[in-house]
CSV table of C-alpha atoms in Angstrom, one decimal:
chain,number,residue,atom,x,y,z
A,1,ARG,CA,93.4,88.0,93.7
A,2,SER,CA,92.6,89.2,90.2
A,3,THR,CA,91.3,92.5,91.6
A,4,ILE,CA,94.5,93.0,93.6
A,5,ALA,CA,96.6,92.2,90.5
A,6,ASP,CA,94.6,94.9,88.5
A,7,ILE,CA,95.3,97.4,91.3
A,8,LEU,CA,99.0,96.7,91.3
A,9,LYS,CA,99.2,97.1,87.5
A,10,ASP,CA,97.2,100.3,87.3
A,11,PRO,CA,99.4,103.4,86.9
A,12,PHE,CA,96.4,105.6,87.8
A,13,TYR,CA,97.6,105.6,91.4
A,14,CYS,CA,100.9,107.2,90.5
A,15,GLY,CA,99.3,109.9,88.3
A,16,THR,CA,98.9,108.4,84.9
A,17,ALA,CA,95.6,107.4,83.3
A,18,VAL,CA,95.3,105.1,80.3
A,19,SER,CA,92.5,105.2,77.7
A,20,LYS,CA,92.0,103.4,74.3
A,21,MET,CA,91.3,106.8,72.6
A,22,TYR,CA,94.1,109.0,74.1
A,23,GLY,CA,96.6,106.5,75.3
A,24,SER,CA,98.5,107.5,78.5
A,25,TYR,CA,98.1,110.9,80.0
A,26,SER,CA,98.4,112.7,83.4
A,27,HIS,CA,95.1,113.0,85.2
A,28,LYS,CA,94.0,115.7,87.6
A,29,TYR,CA,93.6,113.6,90.8
A,30,PRO,CA,96.1,113.5,93.6
A,31,ARG,CA,98.7,110.7,93.3
A,32,LEU,CA,98.6,108.1,96.1
A,33,ILE,CA,102.2,106.8,95.3
A,34,MET,CA,105.3,108.0,93.6
A,35,ARG,CA,106.3,106.7,90.2
A,36,GLU,CA,109.4,105.0,91.6
A,37,LEU,CA,107.3,102.8,93.9
A,38,PHE,CA,105.0,101.8,91.1
A,39,ASP,CA,108.0,100.8,88.9
A,40,GLN,CA,109.5,98.8,91.8
A,41,CYS,CA,106.2,97.0,92.2
A,42,GLN,CA,106.2,96.1,88.5
A,43,GLU,CA,109.7,94.6,88.9
A,44,VAL,CA,108.5,92.5,91.8
A,45,ARG,CA,105.5,91.3,89.8
A,46,LYS,CA,107.7,90.3,86.8
A,47,GLY,CA,109.8,88.3,89.3
A,48,LYS,CA,106.9,86.0,90.1
A,49,ALA,CA,108.3,83.4,87.7
A,50,LYS,CA,110.6,82.5,90.6
A,51,ARG,CA,108.0,80.3,92.1
A,52,LEU,CA,107.7,79.4,95.8
A,53,GLN,CA,109.1,76.1,96.8
A,54,LYS,CA,107.9,73.6,99.4
A,55,PHE,CA,111.2,73.5,101.3
A,56,ALA,CA,110.5,75.9,104.1
A,57,SER,CA,112.1,73.5,106.7
A,58,LYS,CA,115.4,73.1,104.7
A,59,GLU,CA,117.6,75.6,103.0
A,60,PHE,CA,119.2,74.9,99.6
A,61,ILE,CA,121.6,77.2,97.8
A,62,PHE,CA,120.0,77.1,94.4
A,63,ARG,CA,116.4,76.7,95.6
A,64,GLY,CA,114.0,78.7,93.3
A,65,LEU,CA,116.9,79.9,91.1
A,66,LEU,CA,117.3,77.2,88.5
A,67,THR,CA,115.2,76.2,85.5
A,68,CYS,CA,115.8,73.3,83.1
A,69,GLN,CA,117.2,74.7,79.8
A,70,ASN,CA,115.4,72.0,77.8
A,71,CYS,CA,111.8,72.5,79.0
A,72,GLY,CA,111.8,75.6,81.2
A,73,CYS,CA,110.5,73.8,84.2
A,74,SER,CA,112.0,74.4,87.7
A,75,MET,CA,115.0,72.4,89.0
A,76,THR,CA,114.1,71.1,92.5
A,77,PRO,CA,116.5,70.1,95.2
A,78,GLU,CA,116.4,67.0,97.3
A,79,LEU,CA,118.6,65.2,99.8
A,80,LYS,CA,120.0,61.7,99.2
A,81,THR,CA,121.8,59.7,101.9
A,82,LYS,CA,124.5,57.3,100.9
A,83,LYS,CA,125.2,54.0,102.6
A,84,SER,CA,128.1,55.7,104.4
A,85,GLY,CA,125.6,57.9,106.1
A,86,LYS,CA,126.7,61.1,104.3
A,87,THR,CA,124.0,63.3,102.9
A,88,PHE,CA,124.3,65.0,99.5
A,89,THR,CA,122.1,67.5,97.7
A,90,TYR,CA,120.9,66.8,94.1
A,91,TYR,CA,118.8,68.9,91.7
A,92,SER,CA,116.5,67.5,89.0
A,93,CYS,CA,113.9,68.9,86.6
A,94,THR,CA,110.3,68.7,87.8
A,95,ASN,CA,109.5,67.5,84.3
A,96,ALA,CA,106.0,69.1,84.6
A,97,LYS,CA,105.7,69.2,80.8
A,98,ARG,CA,106.7,65.5,80.5
A,99,VAL,CA,109.4,66.1,77.9
A,100,CYS,CA,112.6,65.5,80.0
A,101,GLN,CA,114.3,62.6,81.5
A,102,ARG,CA,115.0,62.8,85.3
A,103,ILE,CA,118.7,63.6,85.6
A,104,TYR,CA,120.1,64.2,89.1
A,105,VAL,CA,122.8,66.9,89.3
A,106,PRO,CA,125.0,67.1,92.4
A,107,GLU,CA,125.0,70.6,94.0
A,108,LYS,CA,128.8,70.6,94.2
A,109,ASN,CA,128.9,70.3,90.4
A,110,LEU,CA,126.7,73.3,90.0
A,111,LEU,CA,128.9,75.3,92.5
A,112,GLU,CA,132.1,74.6,90.5
A,113,PRO,CA,131.5,77.3,87.8
A,114,VAL,CA,130.2,79.7,90.5
A,115,TYR,CA,133.5,79.4,92.5
A,116,LYS,CA,135.5,79.9,89.3
A,117,LEU,CA,133.5,83.1,88.6
A,118,LEU,CA,134.1,84.4,92.1
A,119,ASP,CA,137.8,83.6,91.8
A,120,ARG,CA,137.9,85.8,88.7
A,121,PHE,CA,136.5,88.7,90.7
A,122,GLU,CA,138.8,88.2,93.6
A,123,SER,CA,141.8,88.2,91.2
A,124,ILE,CA,141.2,91.9,90.5
A,125,THR,CA,144.0,93.8,92.2
A,126,GLU,CA,143.4,96.9,94.4
A,127,GLU,CA,145.3,98.9,91.8
A,128,ALA,CA,143.0,97.6,89.0
A,129,GLN,CA,140.0,98.4,91.2
A,130,ASN,CA,141.1,102.0,91.6
A,131,THR,CA,141.8,102.3,87.9
A,132,LEU,CA,138.4,100.8,87.1
A,133,ILE,CA,136.7,103.2,89.4
A,134,VAL,CA,138.4,106.1,87.6
A,135,GLU,CA,137.5,104.8,84.1
A,136,LEU,CA,133.9,104.0,85.0
A,137,ARG,CA,133.4,107.4,86.5
A,138,LYS,CA,134.9,109.0,83.3
A,139,SER,CA,132.4,107.0,81.2
A,140,THR,CA,129.5,108.2,83.3
A,141,GLU,CA,130.5,111.9,83.4
A,142,ALA,CA,128.6,112.6,80.2
A,143,GLU,CA,125.6,110.9,81.6
A,144,VAL,CA,125.8,112.8,84.9
A,145,THR,CA,126.2,116.1,83.0
A,146,PHE,CA,123.2,115.2,80.9
A,147,HIS,CA,121.0,114.4,83.9
A,148,LYS,CA,122.0,117.6,85.7
A,149,ALA,CA,121.2,119.7,82.6
A,150,GLN,CA,117.8,118.0,82.4
A,151,VAL,CA,117.1,118.7,86.1
A,152,ASN,CA,117.9,122.4,85.5
A,153,ARG,CA,115.6,122.4,82.5
A,154,ILE,CA,112.8,120.8,84.3
A,155,ARG,CA,113.1,123.1,87.3
A,156,THR,CA,113.0,126.2,85.1
A,157,GLU,CA,110.0,125.0,83.1
A,158,TYR,CA,108.3,124.0,86.4
A,159,GLU,CA,108.7,127.4,87.9
A,160,GLN,CA,107.5,129.1,84.7
A,161,LEU,CA,104.4,127.0,84.7
A,162,LYS,CA,103.7,127.8,88.3
A,163,GLN,CA,104.0,131.5,87.6
A,164,ARG,CA,101.7,131.0,84.6
A,165,ASP,CA,99.2,129.2,86.7
A,166,ASP,CA,99.3,132.1,89.3
A,167,ARG,CA,98.7,134.7,86.5
A,168,LEU,CA,95.8,132.5,85.2
A,169,LEU,CA,94.2,132.5,88.6
A,170,GLU,CA,94.5,136.3,88.9
A,171,ALA,CA,92.9,136.7,85.5
A,172,TYR,CA,90.0,134.5,86.5
A,173,LEU,CA,89.6,136.4,89.8
A,174,ASP,CA,89.6,139.7,87.9
A,175,GLN,CA,87.0,138.1,85.6
A,176,SER,CA,89.2,138.6,82.6
A,177,ILE,CA,88.5,135.0,81.6
A,178,THR,CA,85.6,132.6,82.1
A,179,LYS,CA,85.6,129.7,84.5
A,180,ASP,CA,85.5,127.2,81.7
A,181,MET,CA,88.6,128.8,80.1
A,182,TYR,CA,90.3,128.9,83.5
A,183,ASP,CA,89.5,125.2,84.2
A,184,LYS,CA,90.8,124.1,80.8
A,185,LYS,CA,94.1,126.0,81.0
A,186,HIS,CA,94.6,125.1,84.7
A,187,GLN,CA,94.2,121.4,83.9
A,188,GLU,CA,96.7,121.7,81.0
A,189,ILE,CA,99.2,123.3,83.3
A,190,HIS,CA,98.5,120.7,86.1
A,191,ASP,CA,99.0,117.8,83.7
A,192,ARG,CA,102.3,119.2,82.5
A,193,LEU,CA,103.5,119.8,86.0
A,194,GLN,CA,102.8,116.2,87.0
A,195,LEU,CA,104.8,115.0,84.0
A,196,LEU,CA,107.7,117.2,84.9
A,197,GLU,CA,107.6,115.8,88.5
A,198,ILE,CA,107.8,112.3,87.2
A,199,GLU,CA,110.6,113.2,84.8
A,200,LEU,CA,112.5,115.0,87.6
A,201,SER,CA,112.3,112.1,90.0
A,202,GLU,CA,113.7,109.7,87.3
A,203,HIS,CA,116.7,112.0,86.5
A,204,ARG,CA,117.4,112.6,90.2
A,205,LYS,CA,117.5,108.8,90.8
A,206,ALA,CA,119.8,108.2,87.8
A,207,ASP,CA,122.2,110.9,88.9
A,208,TYR,CA,122.3,109.5,92.4
A,209,ASP,CA,122.9,105.9,91.1
A,210,TYR,CA,125.8,107.0,89.0
A,211,GLN,CA,127.5,108.8,91.9
A,212,THR,CA,127.2,106.1,94.5
A,213,THR,CA,127.3,102.6,93.0
A,214,VAL,CA,130.6,102.4,91.1
A,215,ALA,CA,133.0,102.0,93.9
A,216,SER,CA,130.7,99.8,96.0
A,217,VAL,CA,130.1,97.4,93.1
A,218,ILE,CA,133.8,96.8,92.4
A,219,SER,CA,134.6,96.5,96.1
A,220,LEU,CA,131.9,93.9,96.5
A,221,ALA,CA,133.0,92.0,93.5
A,222,ARG,CA,136.6,91.7,94.7
A,223,ARG,CA,135.3,90.2,98.0
A,224,ALA,CA,132.7,88.0,96.3
A,225,ARG,CA,134.1,84.5,97.2
A,226,THR,CA,135.0,85.6,100.8
A,227,ILE,CA,131.4,86.9,101.3
A,228,PHE,CA,129.9,83.8,99.7
A,229,GLU,CA,131.8,81.2,101.7
A,230,SER,CA,131.2,83.0,105.0
A,231,SER,CA,127.4,83.3,104.5
A,232,GLU,CA,124.5,81.2,105.6
A,233,THR,CA,122.7,79.1,102.9
A,234,HIS,CA,119.8,81.5,102.5
A,235,GLU,CA,122.3,84.4,102.2
A,236,GLN,CA,124.3,82.5,99.6
A,237,ARG,CA,121.1,82.0,97.6
A,238,ALA,CA,120.3,85.7,97.8
A,239,PHE,CA,123.9,86.5,96.7
A,240,LEU,CA,123.6,84.3,93.7
A,241,ASN,CA,120.3,85.8,92.8
A,242,TYR,CA,122.0,89.2,92.9
A,243,LEU,CA,124.9,88.1,90.8
A,244,LEU,CA,123.5,85.6,88.2
A,245,GLN,CA,120.8,86.3,85.6
A,246,ASN,CA,118.5,83.5,84.4
A,247,PRO,CA,120.7,80.5,85.5
A,248,THR,CA,119.7,77.3,83.8
A,249,VAL,CA,120.9,73.7,83.8
A,250,LYS,CA,121.7,72.0,80.6
A,251,GLY,CA,122.3,68.3,81.2
A,252,LYS,CA,124.5,68.5,84.3
A,253,LYS,CA,126.0,71.9,83.5
A,254,LEU,CA,125.2,75.3,85.0
A,255,GLU,CA,124.7,78.1,82.5
A,256,TYR,CA,124.1,81.7,83.3
A,257,LYS,CA,124.6,85.4,82.4
A,258,LEU,CA,126.1,87.9,84.8
A,259,ARG,CA,123.8,90.7,85.9
A,260,SER,CA,124.7,94.3,85.3
A,261,PRO,CA,127.0,95.9,86.4
A,262,PHE,CA,129.1,92.9,87.3
A,263,ASP,CA,129.4,91.8,83.7
A,264,LEU,CA,130.8,95.3,82.9
A,265,VAL,CA,133.4,95.0,85.7
A,266,LEU,CA,134.7,91.7,84.3
A,267,GLU,CA,134.6,92.9,80.7
A,268,MET,CA,136.6,96.0,81.4
A,269,ALA,CA,139.1,94.2,83.6
A,270,SER,CA,139.6,91.5,80.9
A,271,CYS,CA,140.0,94.1,78.1
A,272,VAL,CA,143.1,95.6,79.8
A,273,ASN,CA,144.6,92.3,80.8
A,274,TRP,CA,144.2,92.8,84.5
A,275,LEU,CA,142.9,89.3,84.9
A,276,PRO,CA,144.6,86.0,83.9
A,277,ARG,CA,143.7,84.8,80.4
A,278,LEU,CA,140.7,82.6,80.3
A,279,ASP,CA,141.2,78.9,79.5
A,280,SER,CA,139.4,77.2,76.7
A,281,ASN,CA,136.7,75.9,79.1
A,282,GLN,CA,135.4,79.3,80.2
């Protein structure tokens, strides 16, 4: 397992070597994966804190999403059957660190602030949605322009380096330079080309994201409660994981931060009074 972990953490396979003396630098060997795939892998690795649960036979909405704010341990779900025969879901801290008291929190209590949040999204009108799209696109125009300029710069430098490498090869074939000199200069050019390829892929991805996500995010946000209520339990859990960042339970209260860009949508909508005023309990 440790060997596999070392492989997944090693940027060598996407073109970057690391040494104590020189730090990070592009090596001369062929890349096995793209930089984007390596970065995605690191995000998955960081998410390992969301530990697997032993509830494969039963789905729970908050399974694997909640931690105790007091001690940081997981909140685990369990079913309890009342004398009436009705079954209810409760969550409690595993108390693995032996510092908490066992407090059982009904799932319906944890869902109340979630539904209030989803209602805030659904109260965004279609007119407000269209205005938000326009404003958000305006705010990203400078970013898009910057990325396009960087792409053009990278392409120009890339072509210049390729031409320089061709001339270098011709000089070597004409015996104008030695093999050692050719190898050194060729490696320098190759290293720079690899860095430019990585930089270009990152700018292309950023430009694509700016162009495609704004409208879909707001449209999704406005239909959030409808989507949530019509989904299966495992889909509701995935939806909450997509919406909420680091949800915790303090006592019997659910606390969370909104993930980007949903936090920005509500912030902008609230600033222009498109949504009702928040009450004192928000």
